[in-house]
Coordinates of C-alpha atoms in Angstrom, one line a residue:
M14 CA 82.6 91.7 123.0
S15 CA 83.1 90.1 126.4
A16 CA 85.8 91.4 128.7
A17 CA 86.4 87.8 129.8
F18 CA 88.1 87.2 126.5
E19 CA 90.7 90.0 126.8
P20 CA 93.5 90.4 125.9
A21 CA 94.7 88.9 122.6
H22 CA 97.9 86.8 122.7
V23 CA 100.5 86.3 120.1
V24 CA 102.8 83.2 119.9
R25 CA 105.5 82.6 117.3
F26 CA 107.3 79.4 116.6
A27 CA 110.6 79.6 114.7
G28 CA 113.3 77.1 113.7
D29 CA 115.0 75.3 110.9
S30 CA 112.8 74.1 108.0
G31 CA 113.3 70.5 109.2
D32 CA 112.2 71.2 112.8
G33 CA 108.4 70.8 112.2
I34 CA 107.7 74.4 112.9
Q35 CA 104.7 74.6 110.6
L36 CA 103.2 71.5 112.2
S37 CA 103.7 72.8 115.7
G38 CA 102.0 76.1 114.9
K39 CA 99.1 74.4 113.1
R40 CA 98.5 71.9 115.9
F41 CA 98.5 74.8 118.4
A42 CA 96.1 76.8 116.3
E43 CA 93.8 73.8 115.8
R44 CA 93.6 73.4 119.6
L45 CA 92.8 77.1 120.1
A46 CA 90.1 77.0 117.4
A47 CA 88.5 74.0 118.9
E48 CA 88.3 75.8 122.2
G49 CA 86.3 78.6 120.6
N50 CA 89.0 81.2 120.1
E51 CA 89.0 83.6 117.2
L52 CA 92.4 83.6 115.7
A53 CA 94.6 84.4 112.7
T54 CA 97.8 82.7 111.6
A55 CA 100.8 83.7 109.5
P56 CA 103.0 80.8 108.3
D57 CA 106.4 82.1 107.1
F58 CA 108.7 79.7 105.3
P59 CA 111.5 79.9 102.8
A60 CA 111.1 79.4 99.1
E61 CA 114.0 77.0 98.9
I62 CA 113.1 73.4 99.1
R63 CA 115.7 72.7 101.7
A64 CA 118.2 75.4 102.6
P65 CA 121.3 74.3 104.6
A66 CA 120.4 73.3 108.1
G67 CA 121.0 76.1 110.6
S68 CA 121.3 78.8 108.0
L69 CA 119.4 82.1 108.0
A70 CA 117.9 81.2 104.6
G71 CA 116.4 78.0 106.0
V72 CA 114.4 79.5 108.9
S73 CA 110.7 78.7 109.1
A74 CA 108.2 80.4 111.3
F75 CA 104.6 80.3 112.3
Q76 CA 102.7 83.0 114.2
V77 CA 99.2 82.9 115.7
Q78 CA 97.2 85.6 117.4
F79 CA 94.1 84.5 119.4
A80 CA 91.4 85.9 121.6
G81 CA 87.7 85.3 122.3
R82 CA 86.8 88.3 120.1
D83 CA 87.4 89.2 116.5
V84 CA 91.0 88.8 115.5
L85 CA 91.9 90.5 112.2
T86 CA 95.6 89.9 111.9
A87 CA 98.2 87.5 113.2
G88 CA 99.7 90.2 115.4
D89 CA 102.5 92.7 115.1
H90 CA 104.6 91.5 118.0
A91 CA 104.8 88.2 119.7
D92 CA 104.3 87.7 123.5
V93 CA 106.1 84.3 123.3
L94 CA 108.8 83.3 120.8
V95 CA 110.1 79.8 120.6
A96 CA 113.5 79.8 118.8
M97 CA 114.8 76.3 118.0
N98 CA 118.3 77.5 116.9
P99 CA 120.5 80.6 116.6
A100 CA 119.3 81.4 113.0
A101 CA 115.7 81.4 114.2
L102 CA 116.6 83.8 117.0
V103 CA 118.5 86.2 114.7
T104 CA 115.7 86.3 112.1
N105 CA 112.8 86.5 114.5
L106 CA 114.0 88.4 117.6
A107 CA 112.6 91.7 116.3
S108 CA 109.1 90.2 116.3
L109 CA 109.2 89.7 120.1
R110 CA 107.9 92.5 122.1
R111 CA 110.0 94.0 124.9
G112 CA 109.4 92.0 128.1
G113 CA 108.2 89.0 126.1
L114 CA 109.0 85.4 126.9
L115 CA 111.8 83.8 124.8
I116 CA 112.1 80.1 124.8
L117 CA 115.5 78.8 123.4
N118 CA 116.6 75.3 122.6
G119 CA 120.0 75.6 124.2
A120 CA 121.2 72.4 122.5
A121 CA 121.3 74.1 119.2
F122 CA 123.6 77.0 120.3
T123 CA 126.8 75.3 119.2
A124 CA 129.8 77.1 117.7
R125 CA 128.9 75.7 114.3
N126 CA 125.3 76.9 114.4
L127 CA 126.3 80.3 115.8
K128 CA 128.7 80.7 112.8
H129 CA 125.9 79.7 110.4
A130 CA 123.7 82.4 111.9
G131 CA 126.4 85.0 111.4
L132 CA 127.0 85.5 115.2
A133 CA 130.4 86.1 116.6
D134 CA 129.2 85.7 120.2
D135 CA 126.6 83.7 121.9
P136 CA 123.6 86.1 122.3
R137 CA 122.6 84.3 125.6
A138 CA 125.8 85.8 127.2
D139 CA 126.5 89.1 125.4
G140 CA 123.5 91.1 126.8
S141 CA 121.6 91.2 123.5
L142 CA 118.6 89.5 125.2
D143 CA 118.4 91.9 128.1
G144 CA 114.8 93.1 128.7
L145 CA 113.4 89.7 127.8
R146 CA 112.3 86.8 129.9
V147 CA 114.5 84.0 128.7
V148 CA 113.9 80.3 129.2
D149 CA 117.0 78.4 128.0
V150 CA 116.4 74.6 128.0
D151 CA 117.9 71.7 126.2
L152 CA 115.0 70.4 124.2
D153 CA 117.1 67.8 122.5
E154 CA 118.1 66.1 125.8
L155 CA 114.6 66.3 127.2
T156 CA 113.1 64.8 124.1
L157 CA 115.7 61.9 123.9
A158 CA 115.1 61.2 127.6
A159 CA 111.3 61.1 127.2
L160 CA 111.7 58.7 124.2
A161 CA 114.4 56.5 125.6
D162 CA 112.1 53.5 125.6
S163 CA 110.3 54.3 122.4
G164 CA 112.5 52.2 120.1
L165 CA 113.1 55.1 117.8
R166 CA 116.7 55.9 116.6
R167 CA 118.2 59.1 117.9
R168 CA 117.6 61.0 114.6
E169 CA 114.0 59.9 114.6
A170 CA 113.5 60.8 118.2
L171 CA 114.9 64.3 117.7
R172 CA 112.2 64.9 115.0
C173 CA 109.7 65.0 117.9
R174 CA 111.3 68.0 119.7
N175 CA 108.8 70.3 118.0
Y176 CA 106.2 68.5 120.1
T177 CA 108.3 69.0 123.2
A178 CA 108.2 72.8 122.5
L179 CA 104.5 72.6 121.7
G180 CA 103.8 70.9 125.1
L181 CA 105.7 73.7 126.9
V182 CA 103.6 76.4 125.1
C183 CA 100.4 74.5 125.8
W184 CA 101.2 74.7 129.5
L185 CA 101.7 78.5 129.2
Y186 CA 98.2 78.9 127.8
G187 CA 96.4 76.2 129.7
Q188 CA 95.7 73.9 126.7
P189 CA 94.9 70.3 127.6
L190 CA 97.3 67.9 125.9
D191 CA 94.8 65.1 125.3
A192 CA 93.1 67.4 122.8
V193 CA 96.2 68.0 120.7
S194 CA 96.6 65.9 117.6
C195 CA 99.8 63.9 117.6
G196 CA 99.4 62.7 114.0
T197 CA 97.2 60.9 111.6
E198 CA 96.9 57.3 110.4
R199 CA 99.6 58.1 107.9
T200 CA 102.0 59.2 110.7
G201 CA 102.3 55.7 112.1
A202 CA 101.4 54.4 115.5
A203 CA 105.0 54.5 116.8
L204 CA 105.6 58.1 115.8
R205 CA 102.2 59.2 117.2
A206 CA 103.0 57.7 120.5
A207 CA 106.4 59.3 120.5
N208 CA 104.9 62.7 119.8
A209 CA 102.5 62.3 122.7
L210 CA 105.4 61.5 125.0
A211 CA 107.4 64.5 123.8
L212 CA 104.3 66.7 124.3
R213 CA 103.9 65.5 127.8
A214 CA 107.7 66.0 128.5
G215 CA 107.4 69.7 127.4
R216 CA 104.4 70.2 129.6
D217 CA 106.1 68.6 132.6
L218 CA 109.2 70.8 132.1
A219 CA 107.1 74.0 132.1
E220 CA 105.5 72.8 135.3
T221 CA 108.8 71.9 136.9
L222 CA 110.3 75.3 136.0
E223 CA 107.1 77.0 137.4
L224 CA 106.6 78.9 134.2
P225 CA 103.6 81.3 134.4
H226 CA 100.2 80.7 133.0
L227 CA 99.9 83.6 130.5
D228 CA 96.2 83.2 129.6
A229 CA 93.9 84.3 132.4
R230 CA 90.8 84.4 130.3
E231 CA 87.5 82.8 131.3
R232 CA 86.8 80.2 128.7
P233 CA 83.4 79.4 127.3
A234 CA 81.8 76.3 128.7
E235 CA 80.4 75.3 125.3
P236 CA 82.7 76.4 122.4
G237 CA 80.6 77.5 119.4
P238 CA 80.8 75.6 116.1
G239 CA 83.7 76.3 113.9
R240 CA 86.9 74.9 112.5
L241 CA 90.3 76.1 111.5
V242 CA 90.6 76.7 107.7
T243 CA 93.3 78.0 105.4
G244 CA 92.5 80.4 102.6
N245 CA 93.2 77.8 100.0
E246 CA 90.9 75.3 101.7
A247 CA 88.1 77.9 102.2
L248 CA 88.4 78.9 98.5
A249 CA 88.1 75.3 97.4
L250 CA 85.2 74.7 99.6
G251 CA 83.5 77.8 98.2
L252 CA 83.9 76.5 94.7
M253 CA 82.5 73.1 95.7
A254 CA 79.5 74.8 97.4
A255 CA 78.8 76.9 94.3
A256 CA 78.9 73.8 92.0
E257 CA 76.4 72.1 94.3
R258 CA 74.0 75.0 94.5
A259 CA 74.2 75.4 90.7
G260 CA 73.7 71.7 90.0
L261 CA 77.0 71.5 88.1
D262 CA 80.1 69.4 88.1
L263 CA 83.1 71.2 89.4
Y264 CA 86.1 70.9 87.1
Y265 CA 89.5 72.3 88.2
S266 CA 92.6 72.3 86.1
G267 CA 96.0 73.6 87.1
Y268 CA 99.7 73.4 87.0
P269 CA 101.7 73.2 90.2
I270 CA 102.8 76.7 91.3
T271 CA 103.4 78.2 94.7
P272 CA 101.2 79.3 96.5
A273 CA 98.3 78.0 94.5
S274 CA 99.2 74.3 94.4
D275 CA 97.2 73.5 97.5
L276 CA 94.0 74.2 95.6
L277 CA 94.7 71.4 93.1
Q278 CA 95.8 69.0 95.9
F279 CA 92.7 69.7 98.0
L280 CA 90.2 69.3 95.2
A281 CA 91.9 66.2 93.8
A282 CA 91.0 64.4 97.0
R283 CA 87.3 65.3 96.6
E284 CA 86.3 63.1 93.6
A285 CA 83.6 61.5 95.7
F286 CA 81.9 64.9 95.8
G287 CA 81.7 65.2 92.0
V288 CA 84.9 67.2 91.6
R289 CA 87.1 66.5 88.6
T290 CA 90.7 67.7 88.5
L291 CA 93.4 67.8 85.9
Q292 CA 97.1 68.5 86.5
A293 CA 98.0 69.9 83.1
E294 CA 101.3 69.9 81.4
D295 CA 101.6 73.7 81.5
E296 CA 99.6 76.8 82.4
I297 CA 98.3 77.3 78.9
G298 CA 97.0 73.8 78.8
A299 CA 95.3 74.2 82.2
A300 CA 93.4 77.3 81.1
C301 CA 92.3 75.8 77.8
A302 CA 91.2 72.6 79.4
A303 CA 89.1 74.6 81.9
L304 CA 87.5 76.6 79.1
G305 CA 86.7 73.4 77.2
A306 CA 85.0 72.1 80.4
S307 CA 83.0 75.3 80.6
F308 CA 81.8 74.8 77.0
A309 CA 80.8 71.3 78.0
G310 CA 78.6 72.6 80.9
A311 CA 80.8 72.4 84.0
L312 CA 81.6 75.0 86.6
A313 CA 85.2 75.4 85.3
V314 CA 88.0 76.8 87.3
T315 CA 91.7 77.2 86.8
G316 CA 94.2 78.5 89.4
T317 CA 97.7 79.8 89.4
S318 CA 99.9 82.6 90.6
G319 CA 101.4 85.6 88.8
P320 CA 103.7 83.9 86.3
G321 CA 100.9 81.6 85.3
M322 CA 98.5 84.4 84.8
D323 CA 100.8 85.8 82.1
L324 CA 100.4 82.5 80.2
K325 CA 96.6 82.3 80.7
S326 CA 95.9 85.7 79.2
E327 CA 95.1 84.6 75.7
T328 CA 92.7 81.9 76.9
L329 CA 91.0 84.6 79.1
G330 CA 90.5 86.7 76.0
L331 CA 88.9 83.8 74.2
A332 CA 86.6 83.2 77.2
V333 CA 85.5 86.9 77.0
S334 CA 84.8 86.5 73.3
L335 CA 83.0 83.2 73.7
E336 CA 81.1 84.6 76.7
L337 CA 81.5 81.4 78.7
P338 CA 81.7 81.1 82.5
L339 CA 85.2 80.6 83.9
V340 CA 86.7 81.3 87.3
V341 CA 90.5 82.1 87.2
V342 CA 92.1 82.1 90.7
D343 CA 95.3 84.1 91.1
V344 CA 97.0 83.5 94.4
Q345 CA 99.4 86.4 94.2
R346 CA 103.1 86.2 95.3
A347 CA 106.0 88.7 95.3
G348 CA 107.3 89.4 91.9
P349 CA 108.2 90.1 89.1
S350 CA 109.2 86.9 87.4
T351 CA 109.8 84.1 89.8
G352 CA 110.2 86.7 92.6
I353 CA 109.7 85.4 96.1
P354 CA 107.2 82.5 95.8
T355 CA 106.3 82.2 99.5
R356 CA 105.9 85.9 100.1
A357 CA 102.7 88.0 99.7
E358 CA 102.1 90.9 97.4
Q359 CA 99.2 92.6 95.6
S360 CA 101.0 93.4 92.5
D361 CA 98.8 91.5 90.0
L362 CA 95.9 93.9 90.0
D363 CA 97.0 95.7 86.8
L364 CA 97.3 92.3 85.2
A365 CA 93.9 91.3 86.3
L366 CA 92.3 94.5 85.1
H367 CA 94.1 95.0 81.8
G368 CA 96.2 91.9 81.1
R369 CA 94.5 90.9 77.8
H370 CA 94.7 92.2 74.3
G371 CA 91.7 94.0 72.8
E372 CA 88.8 95.3 74.8
A373 CA 88.2 92.4 77.1
P374 CA 86.6 93.5 80.4
L375 CA 85.6 91.0 83.1
P376 CA 84.7 91.1 86.8
V377 CA 87.6 91.0 89.3
I378 CA 87.0 90.0 92.9
A379 CA 89.5 89.9 95.8
A380 CA 89.3 87.9 99.0
R381 CA 90.2 89.8 102.2
G382 CA 91.2 86.9 104.5
P383 CA 91.4 83.1 104.8
A384 CA 87.8 82.6 106.0
H385 CA 86.5 85.2 103.5
C386 CA 87.9 83.1 100.6
F387 CA 84.7 80.9 100.8
E388 CA 82.4 83.8 100.3
A389 CA 84.7 85.3 97.6
A390 CA 84.9 82.0 95.7
Y391 CA 81.1 81.5 95.9
A392 CA 80.5 85.0 94.6
A393 CA 83.0 84.6 91.7
A394 CA 81.4 81.4 90.6
R395 CA 77.9 82.9 90.8
L396 CA 78.9 85.9 88.7
A397 CA 80.6 83.7 86.1
V398 CA 77.6 81.3 85.7
E399 CA 74.8 83.8 85.9
H400 CA 76.5 86.4 83.7
M401 CA 78.3 84.1 81.3
T402 CA 81.7 85.7 81.8
P403 CA 85.1 84.8 83.0
V404 CA 85.9 86.1 86.5
I405 CA 89.3 86.7 88.1
L406 CA 89.5 85.9 91.8
L407 CA 92.5 87.4 93.6
S408 CA 94.0 85.9 96.8
D409 CA 97.6 86.1 98.0
A410 CA 100.2 84.0 99.7
A411 CA 99.5 85.3 103.2
I412 CA 95.7 84.6 102.8
A413 CA 96.2 81.3 101.1
N414 CA 98.6 79.9 103.7
G415 CA 97.2 81.7 106.7
S416 CA 94.2 80.4 108.6
Q417 CA 91.2 81.6 110.6
R418 CA 88.4 80.0 112.6
W419 CA 85.5 79.6 110.3
Q420 CA 81.9 78.4 110.7
P421 CA 80.6 76.7 107.5
P422 CA 77.3 78.1 106.4
A423 CA 74.3 75.8 105.7
L424 CA 74.2 75.0 102.0
E425 CA 70.6 76.0 101.7
A426 CA 71.3 79.4 103.2
L427 CA 73.6 80.3 100.3
A428 CA 72.2 82.5 97.5
P429 CA 70.9 80.2 94.7
I430 CA 72.9 80.0 91.5
A431 CA 70.8 79.6 88.3
P432 CA 72.6 78.7 85.1
G433 CA 70.8 80.2 82.1
Y434 CA 70.5 77.2 79.9
A435 CA 69.3 77.7 76.3
Q436 CA 66.2 75.9 75.2
A437 CA 66.1 74.0 72.0
G438 CA 63.8 75.5 69.4
D439 CA 63.5 76.7 65.8
T440 CA 64.6 80.2 66.6
F441 CA 67.7 79.5 68.7
A442 CA 70.4 82.1 68.3
P443 CA 73.5 81.6 70.5
Y444 CA 74.2 85.3 71.0
E445 CA 70.7 86.6 71.6
R446 CA 70.6 88.2 75.1
D447 CA 68.2 88.7 78.0
Q448 CA 67.4 92.0 79.7
R449 CA 70.8 91.9 81.5
G450 CA 72.7 91.4 78.2
V451 CA 73.5 87.8 79.0
R452 CA 73.5 85.1 76.4
A453 CA 72.2 81.6 77.1
W454 CA 74.4 78.6 77.9
A455 CA 74.1 76.1 75.0
T456 CA 75.8 72.9 76.0
P457 CA 77.0 70.6 73.3
G458 CA 75.1 67.5 72.6
T459 CA 71.7 69.2 72.9
P460 CA 69.7 68.7 69.7
G461 CA 68.9 72.1 68.1
L462 CA 71.5 74.0 70.0
E463 CA 74.4 73.5 67.6
H464 CA 76.3 76.7 67.0
R465 CA 79.7 78.0 65.9
I466 CA 82.4 78.8 68.4
G467 CA 85.8 80.4 68.1
G468 CA 87.8 83.5 68.7
L469 CA 86.8 85.4 65.6
E470 CA 84.3 88.2 66.1
K471 CA 80.7 87.0 66.1
R472 CA 77.7 88.5 64.5
D473 CA 75.2 89.9 67.0
G474 CA 72.5 87.3 67.5
D475 CA 73.4 84.2 65.5
G476 CA 77.1 84.2 66.3
E477 CA 78.3 83.7 62.7
I478 CA 81.8 85.1 61.8
C479 CA 81.4 88.8 61.0
Y480 CA 84.0 91.4 60.1
D481 CA 81.6 94.3 59.8
P482 CA 82.9 97.4 61.7
A483 CA 79.6 98.4 63.1
N484 CA 79.0 94.9 64.4
H485 CA 82.4 94.8 66.1
Q486 CA 81.6 98.1 67.8
R487 CA 78.2 96.7 68.9
M488 CA 79.6 93.4 70.2
T489 CA 82.4 95.2 72.1
D490 CA 79.8 97.5 73.7
L491 CA 77.5 94.6 74.6
R492 CA 80.2 92.6 76.3
A493 CA 81.3 95.7 78.3
A494 CA 77.8 96.6 79.3
K495 CA 77.1 93.0 80.5
V496 CA 80.1 93.1 82.8
A497 CA 79.3 96.6 84.0
G498 CA 75.7 95.5 84.9
A499 CA 77.1 92.7 87.1
V500 CA 78.2 95.2 89.7
S501 CA 74.9 95.0 91.5
E502 CA 75.3 91.3 92.1
G503 CA 78.9 91.4 93.3
L504 CA 80.3 91.7 96.8
A505 CA 79.5 95.1 98.4
P506 CA 82.3 97.0 100.0
D507 CA 82.8 96.9 103.8
D508 CA 82.4 100.4 105.1
F509 CA 83.4 101.4 108.7
G510 CA 83.5 104.7 110.5
A511 CA 82.3 108.2 109.8
E512 CA 80.1 109.1 106.8
Q513 CA 82.2 112.2 106.2
G514 CA 85.2 113.9 107.8
C515 CA 89.0 114.2 107.5
L516 CA 90.4 110.9 106.2
L517 CA 89.0 107.9 104.2
V518 CA 91.2 104.9 103.9
V519 CA 90.5 102.6 100.9
S520 CA 92.0 99.1 100.8
W521 CA 91.5 95.7 99.1
G522 CA 92.6 92.1 99.6
G523 CA 94.7 91.0 102.5
T524 CA 95.3 94.5 103.8
F525 CA 91.9 94.4 105.5
G526 CA 92.9 93.4 109.0
A527 CA 95.7 95.8 109.5
V528 CA 93.9 98.8 108.1
R529 CA 90.6 98.1 109.9
S530 CA 92.4 97.6 113.2
A531 CA 94.4 100.9 112.8
V532 CA 91.3 102.9 111.7
A533 CA 89.2 101.5 114.6
Q534 CA 91.9 102.3 117.2
L535 CA 92.2 105.9 115.9
A536 CA 88.4 106.3 115.7
A537 CA 88.2 105.2 119.3
H538 CA 90.4 108.2 120.3
G539 CA 88.0 110.6 118.6
H540 CA 89.5 111.0 115.2
T541 CA 87.1 111.5 112.3
L542 CA 88.1 108.9 109.7
A543 CA 86.6 105.9 107.9
H544 CA 87.6 102.8 106.1
T545 CA 86.2 101.3 102.9
H546 CA 87.4 97.9 101.9
L547 CA 86.7 96.8 98.4
H548 CA 85.9 93.2 97.5
Q549 CA 85.0 93.9 93.8
L550 CA 87.7 95.8 91.9
H551 CA 85.9 95.7 88.6
P552 CA 83.4 97.0 88.1
L553 CA 83.9 99.4 91.0
P554 CA 81.0 99.5 93.4
P555 CA 78.5 102.4 92.8
G556 CA 78.6 105.2 95.3
L557 CA 82.4 104.9 95.9
A558 CA 83.1 108.3 94.2
T559 CA 80.4 110.0 96.3
R560 CA 81.7 108.5 99.5
A561 CA 85.3 109.5 98.7
R562 CA 84.3 113.2 98.1
H563 CA 82.8 113.4 101.6
F564 CA 86.3 113.3 103.0
K565 CA 89.1 115.8 103.0
R566 CA 91.7 113.2 102.0
V567 CA 91.7 109.7 100.6
L568 CA 94.5 107.2 101.2
V569 CA 94.7 103.9 99.3
A570 CA 96.5 101.1 101.2
E571 CA 97.9 98.2 99.1
L572 CA 100.9 95.9 98.9
N573 CA 102.2 97.3 95.6
Q574 CA 103.4 100.6 94.2
G575 CA 99.9 102.1 93.7
Q576 CA 97.9 99.9 91.3
L577 CA 94.4 100.5 92.8
L578 CA 95.4 104.1 93.4
R579 CA 95.9 104.7 89.7
A580 CA 92.7 102.8 88.9
L581 CA 90.6 104.9 91.3
R582 CA 92.1 108.2 90.1
A583 CA 91.3 107.3 86.5
A584 CA 87.8 105.9 87.1
L585 CA 86.5 108.2 89.8
L586 CA 88.5 111.4 89.0
I587 CA 89.4 111.9 92.7
D588 CA 92.7 113.0 94.2
A589 CA 94.2 110.3 96.5
A590 CA 97.5 109.3 98.0
G591 CA 99.0 105.9 98.5
L592 CA 100.1 103.9 101.5
N593 CA 102.3 101.3 99.8
K594 CA 104.6 98.5 100.8
V595 CA 106.5 96.0 98.7
S596 CA 108.6 93.9 101.0
G597 CA 106.9 90.5 100.7
Q598 CA 105.4 91.0 104.2
P599 CA 101.8 92.2 105.1
F600 CA 101.2 95.6 106.7
T601 CA 101.5 95.7 110.5
V602 CA 98.8 97.5 112.5
D603 CA 101.6 99.7 113.9
E604 CA 102.9 101.0 110.6
V605 CA 99.4 101.7 109.2
R606 CA 98.4 103.5 112.4
S607 CA 101.5 105.6 112.4
R608 CA 100.9 106.7 108.8
L609 CA 97.3 107.5 109.5
A610 CA 98.2 109.5 112.6
G611 CA 100.6 111.5 110.5
E612 CA 97.9 112.2 107.9
L613 CA 95.4 113.2 110.6
E614 CA 98.0 115.5 112.1
A615 CA 98.4 117.3 108.7
L616 CA 94.6 117.6 108.6
R617 CA 94.3 118.8 112.2
D618 CA 92.2 121.8 111.1
C619 CA 89.8 119.6 109.3
A620 CA 86.2 120.3 110.4

């Protein structure tokens, strides 16, 4: 880690859902990634399609933390907050650190907007912003003046004020404007030109006001390779890479559901790469279509969020019984029921582990961050194809919508994926198994490989319908043993810190960044603690129980009420406590560190 890249910076854009906040944040993050920064982003937008303008419910925000070193979270507190209206200020002021820079669009602080935000007085004049560096500018007037000769109507011109704010922020962090994207071909030449003018007007305003340059880092002369990628994009690319390495067509079927819909949209545009997609009429149809594609010999995937997982459970049981490869992506959101569709939670783990009737075990993998979604998706596809089993891949809303800088691996560097095709012959039996307990993949249309399929129990070996009690016991045991044996080829846990000592923190999914940061900070101050982050949740990795017993106390961190905690207690017979949060928001480093410090204080006599 080079000292030239210190420190990390956090910027947060906030405004009405119609202010282009997500676009401003994304454009800024793209510029930072292209420069070679490591970064993490956290889009935060309402579930309503369009809440009333200026209302608290309609506030959209985008936060990015960046540095030249590893960045594991989008940051606890912003150094700079851009608030485009009073509602954005009210809902995001707590995210700005004391002494931070607050940029306000003064034009939006009208009596009407103050009332919408629930404010009796103007916060710019009542002392509530004391302790902050406040830049109060009229972004509306500045944007209209910059676009006076653009030919755009007033309403169209004001749509560019997000670029005015972006230009101001680019000045603060020394980002060249000519490298900022002002739109695509679909945007239209006139609007792209207007965005460029607005961008320049924001930069010129910052220079006129003599605002400080906040980033004094020495930048690399040659930025390394890499690109900005969201979790959903990385996941889709991982599936595409797996299909290519396996020599299979990729088939994806889904039904639109937040926050998984981007997977279908992204893959639907990749037909030229051999991807086939289907928007099904419902979640059940999507799962069944994917299972049919698997039977036909494709790398089959279906994706959804929590409510859709409920509906796919019967098809998952059928896939377990048929022993066909199928990847089911669950981009978790806050629940139950419709819940909060745009907020993150890890509350589908029980569903993934046990949400099927009968004894129907299958591997469960969880991605830990946006860039890691590529690796997790590739591993899930490999497990499914090589072990002839459905696999559940868990992501969440924060991972799916967030982004990181990611360097695509060379395709030939990825582990090979070898489908176990059946060979036609006189002795073919569809449920004969290899030494791993895996049956062969007999695709339809191959002479000599005709066989019966269906959900009724199969006779060991030839797959004929069989109701014999002893056979059912044997088939149940064989399916379970096959899944248990897949643990050696799954994703190993990420271990950090001491081998033994006072406190071991176990986490999974999107909690990785906050927990790893908190543990590393406390370890740097001499505390004896460690962190194990699980990527494979079933089967559990070998050695986890032994590692846990080397510590005085085990704490399980997750965004639910203790689902992994209960699973670890049952499977490993260890005592453990939970660090839990169910607010729809990820852990912050501060809150994890505070809890860990309290645990360590209680264990202060630990040897």
